[in-house]
Amino acid sequence: MDFNSSKTKECVARLFAAECQDGARYQFMAKSAVSEGFSFISDTLKMLAKHEMAHASTLYNIMLENIGKGKDNVPIEAGYPFENSELRTSLQVSSEIEEYEAKNIYPSFAKIAKDEGFPEIAKKFLLIASVEETHSTILSSLAKLYKAKKLYKTQEKTKWQCSNCGHSHEEKEAWKNCPLCTYPQGYVQISPDRLSK
């Protein structure tokens, strides 16, 4: 099938727009995290924004590689979720958006691409879906810890490390201010194993 007359072309365009929107949303959330004193969460959200923009770049390149010479204007229609940028609500909402993309949007678009004879594009869609699922897990874990006021408290001793100076200690609770550089608790890294549950 010719890419320019395929449904896959529209899927690529829609996903490109969605990934750009997701990247922007995480940048806005990162600002909110800083204003609430959570520098490490802000850094995590910026990392997710970087991932989303890398996905957008991949999709943009797929489009350019397949449309041929010249430029193309692809009309798309899509809904975009707008939510309050406060961390207490946006972490969980964003987790749900990522999960929906990972389990529904990307797999259905991959099937379209495969059925239309674009197996490599389908493969890229599924690879992006796996990253989106990881994003969902990270955001969901942060949301639960944040809501329960357990970002910096655990049941058993945990290694806490300052993201500014690297100082670390092992306790059930992170310090209020780093004993070495005096940066506030929001700079304490949350261990990856707590974000993968």
mmCIF file of C-alpha atoms in Angstrom, residues 22 41 44 62 65 77 84 113 154 164 166:
data_model
loop_
_atom_site.group_PDB
_atom_site.id
_atom_site.type_symbol
_atom_site.label_atom_id
_atom_site.label_comp_id
_atom_site.label_asym_id
_atom_site.label_seq_id
_atom_site.Cartn_x
_atom_site.Cartn_y
_atom_site.Cartn_z
ATOM 1 C CA ASP A 22 2.637 14.918 26.303
ATOM 2 C CA ILE A 41 10.080 14.921 40.879
ATOM 3 C CA THR A 44 11.832 12.987 36.698
ATOM 4 C CA ILE A 62 8.922 8.241 9.953
ATOM 5 C CA GLU A 65 10.932 9.158 5.251
ATOM 6 C CA GLU A 77 -8.589 15.230 14.516
ATOM 7 C CA ASN A 84 -4.999 20.793 36.581
ATOM 8 C CA ALA A 113 0.340 -0.374 10.189
ATOM 9 C CA THR A 154 9.497 3.875 54.150
ATOM 10 C CA ASN A 164 22.559 17.871 44.388
ATOM 11 C CA GLY A 166 25.493 12.952 46.247
#
